Short mmCIF file of C-alpha atoms in Angstrom, two decimals:
data_model
loop_
_atom_site.label_atom_id
_atom_site.label_comp_id
_atom_site.label_asym_id
_atom_site.label_seq_id
_atom_site.Cartn_x
_atom_site.Cartn_y
_atom_site.Cartn_z
CA UNK A 1092 -0.03 0.21 0.19
CA UNK A 1093 2.14 2.86 -1.24
CA UNK A 1094 -0.16 5.35 -0.69
CA UNK A 1095 0.51 5.00 3.20
CA UNK A 1096 4.33 5.12 2.66
CA UNK A 1097 3.82 8.49 0.68
CA UNK A 1098 1.93 9.97 3.38
CA UNK A 1099 4.93 10.37 6.13
CA UNK A 1100 5.90 14.14 6.91
CA UNK A 1101 8.04 15.72 9.69
CA UNK A 1102 6.56 17.81 12.50
CA UNK A 1103 8.72 20.89 12.84
CA UNK A 1104 10.29 21.75 16.58
CA UNK A 1105 8.34 23.41 18.89
CA UNK A 1106 9.30 25.65 21.76
CA UNK A 1107 7.84 26.69 25.16
CA UNK A 1108 9.20 29.35 27.47
CA UNK A 1109 10.34 27.47 30.71
CA UNK A 1110 12.87 28.37 33.66
CA UNK A 1111 16.07 25.94 34.01
CA UNK A 1112 17.04 24.31 36.87
CA UNK A 1113 19.56 25.60 39.08
CA UNK A 1114 22.29 23.80 40.46
CA UNK A 1115 20.61 23.55 43.54
CA UNK A 1116 17.15 22.44 42.30
CA UNK A 1117 18.72 19.75 40.78
CA UNK A 1118 19.31 17.98 43.67
CA UNK A 1119 15.92 18.55 44.78
CA UNK A 1120 12.89 16.35 44.81
CA UNK A 1121 10.95 15.80 41.27
CA UNK A 1122 7.68 17.67 41.15
CA UNK A 1123 6.14 16.70 37.70
CA UNK A 1124 4.15 19.74 38.06
CA UNK A 1125 6.85 21.87 37.34
CA UNK A 1126 7.14 20.19 33.66
CA UNK A 1127 5.35 21.33 30.75
CA UNK A 1128 2.94 18.53 29.37
CA UNK A 1129 5.30 18.29 26.61
CA UNK A 1130 8.37 17.38 28.39
CA UNK A 1131 6.04 14.83 30.56
CA UNK A 1132 4.87 13.41 27.58
CA UNK A 1133 8.84 13.04 26.25
CA UNK A 1134 9.60 11.62 29.64
CA UNK A 1135 6.88 8.91 29.64
CA UNK A 1136 8.26 8.08 25.97
CA UNK A 1137 11.86 7.96 27.88
CA UNK A 1138 10.77 5.26 30.26
CA UNK A 1139 9.06 3.58 27.89
CA UNK A 1140 12.17 2.86 25.83
CA UNK A 1141 13.74 2.16 28.90
CA UNK A 1142 11.36 -1.12 29.31
CA UNK A 1143 9.63 0.34 32.44
CA UNK A 1144 6.49 2.37 30.99
CA UNK A 1145 3.40 0.55 29.48
CA UNK A 1146 0.83 3.17 29.70
CA UNK A 1147 -0.47 5.55 26.68
CA UNK A 1148 2.11 8.40 26.00
CA UNK A 1149 -0.28 11.23 26.72
CA UNK A 1150 1.53 14.29 29.20
CA UNK A 1151 -1.01 12.99 31.65
CA UNK A 1152 1.40 12.04 34.91
CA UNK A 1153 -0.23 9.72 37.00
CA UNK A 1154 0.44 7.06 39.98
CA UNK A 1155 1.52 4.93 36.55
CA UNK A 1156 4.16 7.30 35.33
CA UNK A 1157 5.56 7.82 38.83
CA UNK A 1158 5.85 3.98 39.42
CA UNK A 1159 7.53 3.62 35.70
CA UNK A 1160 10.02 6.34 37.19
CA UNK A 1161 10.89 4.68 40.41
CA UNK A 1162 11.07 1.44 38.97
CA UNK A 1163 13.86 2.82 36.26
CA UNK A 1164 15.98 4.39 38.96
CA UNK A 1165 15.66 1.12 41.28
CA UNK A 1166 16.92 -0.43 38.37
CA UNK A 1167 20.00 1.93 37.45
CA UNK A 1168 20.96 3.69 40.59
CA UNK A 1169 22.98 2.50 43.57
CA UNK A 1170 21.17 2.88 47.14
CA UNK A 1171 17.90 4.22 45.67
CA UNK A 1172 15.80 5.23 48.54
CA UNK A 1173 12.58 5.99 46.73
CA UNK A 1174 12.85 9.66 46.28
CA UNK A 1175 13.21 11.12 43.10
CA UNK A 1176 15.91 13.76 42.19
CA UNK A 1177 15.66 16.62 39.87
CA UNK A 1178 19.12 15.38 38.40
CA UNK A 1179 17.60 12.11 37.87
CA UNK A 1180 15.14 13.10 35.29
CA UNK A 1181 17.24 15.26 33.79
CA UNK A 1182 19.74 12.32 33.05
CA UNK A 1183 16.72 10.22 31.78
CA UNK A 1184 15.81 12.98 29.51
CA UNK A 1185 19.25 13.79 27.88
CA UNK A 1186 20.18 10.01 27.61
CA UNK A 1187 16.65 9.50 25.56
CA UNK A 1188 17.19 12.41 23.68
CA UNK A 1189 19.87 11.40 22.28
CA UNK A 1190 18.22 7.87 21.74
CA UNK A 1191 15.84 9.74 19.55
CA UNK A 1192 18.05 11.56 17.78
CA UNK A 1193 20.05 8.46 16.56
CA UNK A 1194 16.83 6.75 15.47
CA UNK A 1195 15.64 9.66 13.90
CA UNK A 1196 12.01 9.15 16.13
CA UNK A 1197 9.12 11.31 15.43
CA UNK A 1198 5.06 11.21 15.93
CA UNK A 1199 4.18 10.80 12.15
CA UNK A 1200 0.79 10.96 11.14
CA UNK A 1201 -0.68 8.87 8.10
CA UNK A 1202 -3.10 11.16 6.51
CA UNK A 1203 -4.55 7.87 4.60
CA UNK A 1204 -5.33 6.26 8.26
CA UNK A 1205 -6.11 9.33 10.12
CA UNK A 1206 -3.68 7.84 12.85
CA UNK A 1207 -0.46 9.55 14.45
CA UNK A 1208 2.28 7.02 15.88
CA UNK A 1209 5.92 7.10 16.53
CA UNK A 1210 8.67 5.92 13.86
CA UNK A 1211 12.42 5.84 13.45
CA UNK A 1212 12.87 7.43 10.47
CA UNK A 1213 16.63 7.31 10.08
CA UNK A 1214 16.50 3.30 10.93
CA UNK A 1215 13.50 1.84 8.87
CA UNK A 1216 12.81 0.14 5.84
CA UNK A 1217 10.48 -1.67 4.30
CA UNK A 1218 9.28 -5.11 4.98
CA UNK A 1219 7.60 -7.96 3.02
CA UNK A 1220 5.52 -6.96 -0.15
CA UNK A 1221 2.36 -7.45 0.79
CA UNK A 1222 -1.28 -6.96 -1.16
CA UNK A 1223 -3.13 -5.78 2.36
CA UNK A 1224 -0.65 -3.95 4.46
CA UNK A 1225 2.42 -1.79 4.39
CA UNK A 1226 4.70 -3.42 6.47
CA UNK A 1227 7.86 -1.55 7.82
CA UNK A 1228 10.85 -3.00 10.00
CA UNK A 1229 13.26 -0.97 12.88
CA UNK A 1230 16.79 -1.82 11.61
CA UNK A 1231 18.10 -1.39 15.04
CA UNK A 1232 15.16 -3.82 16.72
CA UNK A 1233 13.12 -6.80 15.84
CA UNK A 1234 10.21 -4.36 15.99
CA UNK A 1235 7.96 -4.88 12.84
CA UNK A 1236 4.75 -2.62 11.54
CA UNK A 1237 1.91 -3.74 9.73
CA UNK A 1238 -0.45 -0.76 8.54
CA UNK A 1239 -3.83 -1.54 6.47
CA UNK A 1240 -7.42 0.13 5.82
CA UNK A 1241 -10.27 -2.04 5.55
CA UNK A 1242 -13.89 -2.57 6.83
CA UNK A 1243 -15.48 -4.23 9.84
CA UNK A 1244 -15.04 -7.95 8.57
CA UNK A 1245 -11.02 -7.11 7.48
CA UNK A 1246 -10.81 -5.85 11.57
CA UNK A 1247 -12.38 -8.98 12.92
CA UNK A 1248 -10.28 -11.40 11.01
CA UNK A 1249 -6.97 -9.65 11.97
CA UNK A 1250 -8.00 -9.06 15.89
CA UNK A 1251 -9.05 -13.24 15.55
CA UNK A 1252 -5.50 -13.59 14.38
CA UNK A 1253 -3.81 -12.13 16.93
CA UNK A 1254 -5.91 -14.28 19.33
CA UNK A 1255 -5.21 -17.25 17.79
CA UNK A 1256 -1.44 -16.82 18.03
CA UNK A 1257 -1.49 -16.56 22.10
CA UNK A 1258 0.77 -18.73 23.57
CA UNK A 1259 -1.35 -21.84 25.04
CA UNK A 1260 -2.53 -21.02 28.43
CA UNK A 1261 -2.00 -17.38 28.26
CA UNK A 1262 -5.17 -14.83 28.08
CA UNK A 1263 -4.82 -12.02 25.36
CA UNK A 1264 -5.40 -8.62 26.25
CA UNK A 1265 -8.93 -7.54 24.85
CA UNK A 1266 -10.17 -4.20 24.51
CA UNK A 1267 -13.62 -3.40 22.29
CA UNK A 1268 -15.12 -0.10 21.70
CA UNK A 1269 -17.41 1.11 19.38
CA UNK A 1270 -14.47 3.13 18.02
CA UNK A 1271 -11.66 1.22 18.98
CA UNK A 1272 -10.41 -2.47 19.30
CA UNK A 1273 -7.06 -3.45 20.90
CA UNK A 1274 -5.86 -7.11 21.02
CA UNK A 1275 -2.41 -8.00 22.49
CA UNK A 1276 -0.80 -11.45 23.00
CA UNK A 1277 2.45 -13.29 23.63
CA UNK A 1278 3.34 -15.99 21.17
CA UNK A 1279 4.72 -19.40 22.07
CA UNK A 1280 8.36 -18.23 19.87
CA UNK A 1281 8.70 -15.31 22.36
CA UNK A 1282 7.07 -12.59 20.23
CA UNK A 1283 4.55 -9.89 21.39
CA UNK A 1284 1.97 -8.83 19.00
CA UNK A 1285 -0.30 -5.97 19.19
CA UNK A 1286 -3.31 -5.07 17.25
CA UNK A 1287 -5.03 -1.86 17.26
CA UNK A 1288 -7.95 -0.74 14.94
CA UNK A 1289 -9.79 3.00 15.11
CA UNK A 1290 -12.61 3.87 13.37
CA UNK A 1291 -11.88 6.67 11.38
CA UNK A 1292 -13.31 8.67 8.79
CA UNK A 1293 -16.02 6.00 7.80
CA UNK A 1294 -13.48 3.14 8.05
CA UNK A 1295 -10.94 0.92 9.90
CA UNK A 1296 -7.45 1.59 10.31
CA UNK A 1297 -5.44 -1.13 11.80
CA UNK A 1298 -1.57 -1.13 13.02
CA UNK A 1299 -0.25 -4.31 14.20
CA UNK A 1300 3.17 -4.27 16.07
CA UNK A 1301 5.46 -7.61 16.73
CA UNK A 1302 8.81 -7.56 18.65
CA UNK A 1303 10.36 -10.00 20.77
CA UNK A 1304 10.83 -9.73 24.57
CA UNK A 1305 14.21 -8.19 24.25
CA UNK A 1306 12.57 -5.18 22.62
CA UNK A 1307 9.86 -4.61 25.01
CA UNK A 1308 11.14 -0.92 25.44
CA UNK A 1309 10.92 0.16 22.00
CA UNK A 1310 7.71 -1.98 21.00
CA UNK A 1311 6.11 0.08 24.14
CA UNK A 1312 7.19 3.08 22.80
CA UNK A 1313 5.46 2.13 19.70
CA UNK A 1314 2.37 0.93 20.92
CA UNK A 1315 1.61 3.93 23.92
CA UNK A 1316 2.39 6.43 21.17
CA UNK A 1317 -0.43 5.71 18.93
CA UNK A 1318 -3.11 8.19 18.91
CA UNK A 1319 -6.28 8.72 16.59
CA UNK A 1320 -5.91 11.89 14.65
CA UNK A 1321 -2.79 13.93 14.25
CA UNK A 1322 -1.24 13.87 17.57
CA UNK A 1323 1.43 16.56 18.76
CA UNK A 1324 5.10 15.77 18.09
CA UNK A 1325 7.19 13.93 20.80
CA UNK A 1326 10.24 15.26 21.81
CA UNK A 1327 12.58 17.00 24.44
CA UNK A 1328 11.25 20.65 23.98
CA UNK A 1329 13.25 23.84 25.45
CA UNK A 1330 12.74 24.18 28.51
CA UNK A 1331 13.40 22.54 32.45
CA UNK A 1332 14.87 19.31 31.03
CA UNK A 1333 16.72 20.12 28.51
CA UNK A 1334 18.18 23.15 30.20
CA UNK A 1335 19.07 20.93 32.87
CA UNK A 1336 20.84 18.45 31.32
CA UNK A 1337 22.80 21.07 29.26
CA UNK A 1338 23.72 22.44 33.02
CA UNK A 1339 24.42 18.91 34.41
CA UNK A 1340 27.17 18.14 31.63
CA UNK A 1341 28.43 21.62 32.25
CA UNK A 1342 29.01 20.69 35.75
CA UNK A 1343 30.29 17.40 35.05
CA UNK A 1344 32.80 19.18 32.68
CA UNK A 1345 33.88 21.56 35.27
CA UNK A 1346 34.70 18.67 37.48
CA UNK A 1347 36.82 16.88 35.21
CA UNK A 1348 39.05 19.91 34.95
CA UNK A 1349 42.89 18.95 36.26
CA UNK A 1350 43.40 19.38 39.70
CA UNK A 1351 46.71 20.51 41.56
CA UNK A 1352 48.68 17.41 42.37
CA UNK A 1353 49.27 17.74 46.46
CA UNK A 1354 52.82 17.56 47.09
CA UNK A 1355 52.77 14.07 49.03
CA UNK A 1356 49.98 11.32 49.30
CA UNK A 1357 50.40 8.11 51.37
CA UNK A 1358 48.23 6.36 48.65
CA UNK A 1359 47.79 7.21 44.43
CA UNK A 1360 45.10 9.49 43.92
CA UNK A 1361 43.53 7.62 41.74
CA UNK A 1362 44.13 4.23 39.69
CA UNK A 1363 47.55 3.93 38.24
CA UNK A 1364 47.21 4.67 34.25
CA UNK A 1365 49.39 1.53 33.67
CA UNK A 1366 47.23 -0.53 31.73
CA UNK A 1367 48.40 -0.06 28.14
CA UNK A 1368 50.90 -3.00 27.37
CA UNK A 1369 53.90 -2.29 25.30
CA UNK A 1370 53.99 -4.38 22.56
CA UNK A 1371 56.74 -3.15 20.35
CA UNK A 1372 59.53 -1.13 22.36
CA UNK A 1373 61.32 0.33 19.07
CA UNK A 1374 58.08 1.96 17.50
CA UNK A 1375 56.83 2.99 20.46
CA UNK A 1376 53.44 1.23 19.96
CA UNK A 1377 50.96 0.09 22.58
CA UNK A 1378 47.96 -2.39 22.89
CA UNK A 1379 44.96 -2.55 24.60
CA UNK A 1380 41.06 -4.49 24.49
CA UNK A 1381 37.73 -3.36 23.21
CA UNK A 1382 34.32 -4.97 22.52
CA UNK A 1383 32.08 -4.54 19.64
CA UNK A 1384 28.80 -2.72 20.95
CA UNK A 1385 26.86 -2.14 17.33
CA UNK A 1386 26.00 -4.11 14.32
CA UNK A 1387 27.68 -1.11 12.43
CA UNK A 1388 31.27 -2.03 13.75
CA UNK A 1389 31.40 0.12 16.98
CA UNK A 1390 33.99 -0.88 19.40
CA UNK A 1391 34.38 0.43 23.25
CA UNK A 1392 37.25 0.81 24.63
CA UNK A 1393 39.27 3.27 27.41
CA UNK A 1394 40.17 6.83 26.48
CA UNK A 1395 43.53 6.06 27.77
CA UNK A 1396 44.10 3.29 25.20
CA UNK A 1397 44.11 5.25 22.20
CA UNK A 1398 44.84 8.42 23.33
CA UNK A 1399 48.21 10.00 21.41
CA UNK A 1400 48.03 7.39 18.80
CA UNK A 1401 48.79 7.99 15.66
CA UNK A 1402 46.81 5.19 13.84
CA UNK A 1403 44.51 2.64 15.75
CA UNK A 1404 43.77 -0.47 14.12
CA UNK A 1405 41.80 -3.85 14.86
CA UNK A 1406 42.62 -7.05 12.96
CA UNK A 1407 44.91 -5.10 11.06
CA UNK A 1408 41.87 -2.85 10.07
CA UNK A 1409 42.18 1.19 10.61
CA UNK A 1410 39.41 2.23 13.19
CA UNK A 1411 38.47 5.80 13.22
CA UNK A 1412 37.79 7.46 16.39
CA UNK A 1413 34.25 8.67 16.94
CA UNK A 1414 34.36 9.78 20.09
CA UNK A 1415 36.63 10.06 23.24
CA UNK A 1416 35.59 11.10 26.43
CA UNK A 1417 38.42 11.72 29.49
CA UNK A 1418 35.96 12.30 32.26
CA UNK A 1419 34.57 8.71 31.95
CA UNK A 1420 37.59 7.26 30.35
CA UNK A 1421 35.58 5.93 27.52
CA UNK A 1422 36.46 5.83 23.75
CA UNK A 1423 34.19 4.61 20.69
CA UNK A 1424 35.97 3.34 17.52
CA UNK A 1425 34.27 2.40 14.45
CA UNK A 1426 35.04 0.47 11.15
CA UNK A 1427 32.53 -0.51 8.50
CA UNK A 1428 34.94 -3.84 8.02
CA UNK A 1429 33.54 -5.00 11.62
CA UNK A 1430 29.89 -4.73 10.67
CA UNK A 1431 27.66 -7.49 11.28
CA UNK A 1432 29.99 -8.98 13.58
CA UNK A 1433 28.70 -10.55 17.12
CA UNK A 1434 27.81 -7.68 19.55
CA UNK A 1435 27.96 -7.76 23.28
CA UNK A 1436 24.69 -7.10 25.45
CA UNK A 1437 24.73 -5.00 28.62
CA UNK A 1438 22.63 -6.28 31.46
CA UNK A 1439 19.77 -3.79 32.23
CA UNK A 1440 20.53 -4.35 35.83
CA UNK A 1441 23.83 -2.76 37.60
CA UNK A 1442 26.43 -5.20 39.20
CA UNK A 1443 25.61 -6.23 42.56
CA UNK A 1444 28.29 -6.60 45.36
CA UNK A 1445 29.98 -9.84 45.52
CA UNK A 1446 28.40 -11.21 42.03
CA UNK A 1447 30.50 -13.20 39.80
CA UNK A 1448 32.24 -11.10 37.11
CA UNK A 1449 34.45 -12.20 34.05
CA UNK A 1450 36.74 -10.22 32.55
CA UNK A 1451 38.30 -10.93 28.84
CA UNK A 1452 41.32 -8.73 27.14
CA UNK A 1453 44.93 -9.20 25.58
CA UNK A 1454 47.10 -8.20 28.19
CA UNK A 1455 51.00 -8.31 27.92
CA UNK A 1456 50.77 -8.69 24.11
CA UNK A 1457 53.41 -10.39 22.65
CA UNK A 1458 54.50 -12.05 25.80
CA UNK A 1459 50.75 -13.46 26.24
CA UNK A 1460 49.13 -14.89 23.14
CA UNK A 1461 45.47 -14.82 22.63
CA UNK A 1462 42.43 -14.03 24.61
CA UNK A 1463 42.79 -13.95 28.22
CA UNK A 1464 39.74 -14.90 30.40
CA UNK A 1465 40.40 -14.31 34.41
CA UNK A 1466 37.23 -14.50 37.10
CA UNK A 1467 36.65 -12.36 40.51
CA UNK A 1468 33.74 -11.45 42.08
CA UNK A 1469 32.39 -7.12 42.71
CA UNK A 1470 34.31 -6.07 45.73
CA UNK A 1471 32.92 -3.02 45.86
CA UNK A 1472 30.23 -0.75 44.35
CA UNK A 1473 32.73 2.18 43.87
CA UNK A 1474 36.15 3.23 43.08
CA UNK A 1475 39.04 4.25 44.49
CA UNK A 1476 37.90 7.34 47.29
CA UNK A 1477 34.41 6.64 46.97
CA UNK A 1478 34.31 7.40 42.90
CA UNK A 1479 30.42 6.30 41.82
CA UNK A 1480 31.44 6.13 38.18
CA UNK A 1481 33.56 2.70 38.83
CA UNK A 1482 33.52 -0.49 40.68
CA UNK A 1483 35.99 -2.80 42.49
CA UNK A 1484 36.62 -6.22 41.02
CA UNK A 1485 38.77 -8.92 42.27
CA UNK A 1486 39.24 -10.68 38.95
CA UNK A 1487 43.20 -10.03 37.92
CA UNK A 1488 44.09 -7.69 35.18
CA UNK A 1489 47.12 -6.78 33.42
CA UNK A 1490 48.57 -3.72 31.16
CA UNK A 1491 46.57 -4.42 27.94
CA UNK A 1492 43.39 -5.56 29.69
CA UNK A 1493 42.13 -1.81 29.78
CA UNK A 1494 39.12 -1.58 27.86
CA UNK A 1495 37.74 -4.84 28.03
CA UNK A 1496 34.62 -6.35 28.92
CA UNK A 1497 33.28 -7.14 32.43
CA UNK A 1498 30.77 -9.92 32.06
CA UNK A 1499 28.04 -10.68 34.90
CA UNK A 1500 27.48 -14.93 34.88
CA UNK A 1501 25.03 -14.63 32.26
CA UNK A 1502 27.40 -13.29 29.67
CA UNK A 1503 25.86 -9.46 29.88
CA UNK A 1504 28.32 -6.89 30.04
CA UNK A 1505 28.41 -4.89 33.86
CA UNK A 1506 31.50 -3.06 33.49
CA UNK A 1507 34.75 -1.90 31.21
CA UNK A 1508 38.06 -2.85 32.82
CA UNK A 1509 39.64 0.60 33.25
CA UNK A 1510 42.95 0.27 35.92
CA UNK A 1511 44.66 -1.40 38.67
CA UNK A 1512 45.63 0.01 42.19
CA UNK A 1513 49.17 0.67 41.76
CA UNK A 1514 50.61 -2.00 44.20
CA UNK A 1515 54.18 -0.70 44.23
CA UNK A 1516 53.08 2.74 45.50
CA UNK A 1517 50.48 1.43 48.09
CA UNK A 1518 53.86 -0.93 49.29
CA UNK A 1519 56.07 1.70 49.79
CA UNK A 1520 53.03 3.84 51.77
CA UNK A 1521 52.20 1.24 54.02
CA UNK A 1522 54.24 -1.78 53.75
CA UNK A 1523 52.00 -4.22 52.51
CA UNK A 1524 50.95 -5.35 48.91
CA UNK A 1525 47.44 -5.13 47.73
CA UNK A 1526 45.91 -8.05 46.03
CA UNK A 1527 43.49 -7.95 43.52
CA UNK A 1528 42.38 -4.39 43.99
CA UNK A 1529 41.23 -3.66 40.11
CA UNK A 1530 38.77 -1.57 38.69
CA UNK A 1531 35.86 -1.22 35.86
CA UNK A 1532 34.05 1.64 34.88
CA UNK A 1533 30.01 0.63 35.72
CA UNK A 1534 28.09 -0.57 32.90
CA UNK A 1535 25.72 2.16 33.33
CA UNK A 1536 28.52 4.62 32.80
CA UNK A 1537 29.29 2.89 29.50
CA UNK A 1538 25.82 2.98 28.36
CA UNK A 1539 25.16 6.57 29.04
CA UNK A 1540 28.41 7.37 26.85
CA UNK A 1541 27.19 5.45 24.08
CA UNK A 1542 23.84 6.82 24.12
CA UNK A 1543 25.53 10.33 24.16
CA UNK A 1544 27.26 9.44 21.05
CA UNK A 1545 23.99 7.83 19.01
CA UNK A 1546 24.80 4.37 19.74
CA UNK A 1547 21.92 2.65 20.96
CA UNK A 1548 23.46 -0.28 23.77
CA UNK A 1549 21.92 -3.56 23.21
CA UNK A 1550 20.30 -4.65 26.88
CA UNK A 1551 19.24 -8.09 27.44
CA UNK A 1552 18.40 -9.61 30.65
CA UNK A 1553 20.39 -12.75 31.46
CA UNK A 1554 18.53 -16.09 31.16
CA UNK A 1555 20.70 -17.69 33.69
CA UNK A 1556 24.46 -18.55 34.83
CA UNK A 1557 26.18 -19.62 32.05
CA UNK A 1558 28.76 -22.57 32.39
CA UNK A 1559 32.53 -20.95 32.40
CA UNK A 1560 33.40 -22.65 29.20
CA UNK A 1561 30.47 -20.87 27.66
CA UNK A 1562 31.34 -17.59 29.18
CA UNK A 1563 34.62 -17.46 27.47
CA UNK A 1564 33.16 -18.33 23.97
CA UNK A 1565 30.64 -15.32 24.54
CA UNK A 1566 33.40 -13.04 25.50
CA UNK A 1567 35.59 -13.91 22.70
CA UNK A 1568 33.06 -13.54 19.88
CA UNK A 1569 33.07 -9.55 20.28
CA UNK A 1570 36.32 -8.77 22.25
CA UNK A 1571 39.19 -7.28 20.18
CA UNK A 1572 43.03 -6.65 20.42
CA UNK A 1573 43.60 -3.01 19.63
CA UNK A 1574 46.95 -1.77 18.51
CA UNK A 1575 48.08 2.06 18.92
CA UNK A 1576 50.77 3.14 16.83
#
């Protein structure tokens, strides 16, 4: 149905005057009444993408929206006490504003259907050709769209089809009104099917969605965005959230300014940056580790691994440095040659204290050959001197491990190796040698960095602990040796 494809059009940006959060207000408790309807609508969409909100994206902030926000923070913020600070919603808005930009997500109006819904305009391709439907697929997930226009008998058939696909023993969700029908079902093969029909202009407009459980967030965002008629855009307007995000980033950048080094210190002020392994003393080259994080060929590593490199290669292929952040000590590399290779999946939840972790990397390249895998536990949820962006792990690491993945027992990423404590400095200071005091950048920070640089990290819940041998195979599939010349 080519007339439906031709009906896409873009909404222009809209702004509304609002005061920004001040630095002190960022610490205060969130009050949704201070946000505009557009800001609340965008925040609902962000929570839907996170997988926590399954309601209508309408800007009406009720108990369902608030509970979704609290669930999201409980899963992403250490020691969350149930009180939502303004800085938390600002960060959520900033992260998902980048997700929206990366996918070109827009609330589109389809005149032929007289219905609006979210569409990823830069991440969508035509689906299977059909005489009845206009089919489209999201390139970055399993989400599929099918759109059609028909009579009441067609509507009855399509909704019965959805009911018939329901997993045995499960009950599909049914809504039947004079002007709208909704049917949702979980299938035996793990898909969620959603069929919605609206009576518009003398006929029935039907949108059918399907997605795997792992993509429940994008599915919830799209299904919650469907509105009869021409709906207002879903976007982050100029206001408290957008200006608060800019303020938070500015404060972070100010905090990253170099500090004068104290004249003497009994312990190192930060983990020693001795993690890049020399590979050729004559040429001055060094090595580190990274791992593939997108089907486009993006690789995540440490910023210090690629600092001052004239060239960076993986598998003898030159890599482009897309982004580097000294504050987080993270860098993003890219090469089309890595496109389509296995990618790492991040855990949806932070690593827990004393949970098992596995580290993969290429330490001491040239002395040790091949992928090296070590195991340990999360020994502290913070880094040196209470650094909230890092965690302490007992899995042994060596120079060259920097930038490598830290996997949980299910094979999901929970951190990025960054450094080890300088044992010699500590021994000189206190007369004892620390054992396996190593540090990793928290997985939540890595996901934030990727989102800020237009890469949507794959997030999957584990299905159970993997055997150690399978963990190593999983890590080997996406872990890469980085050579810096």
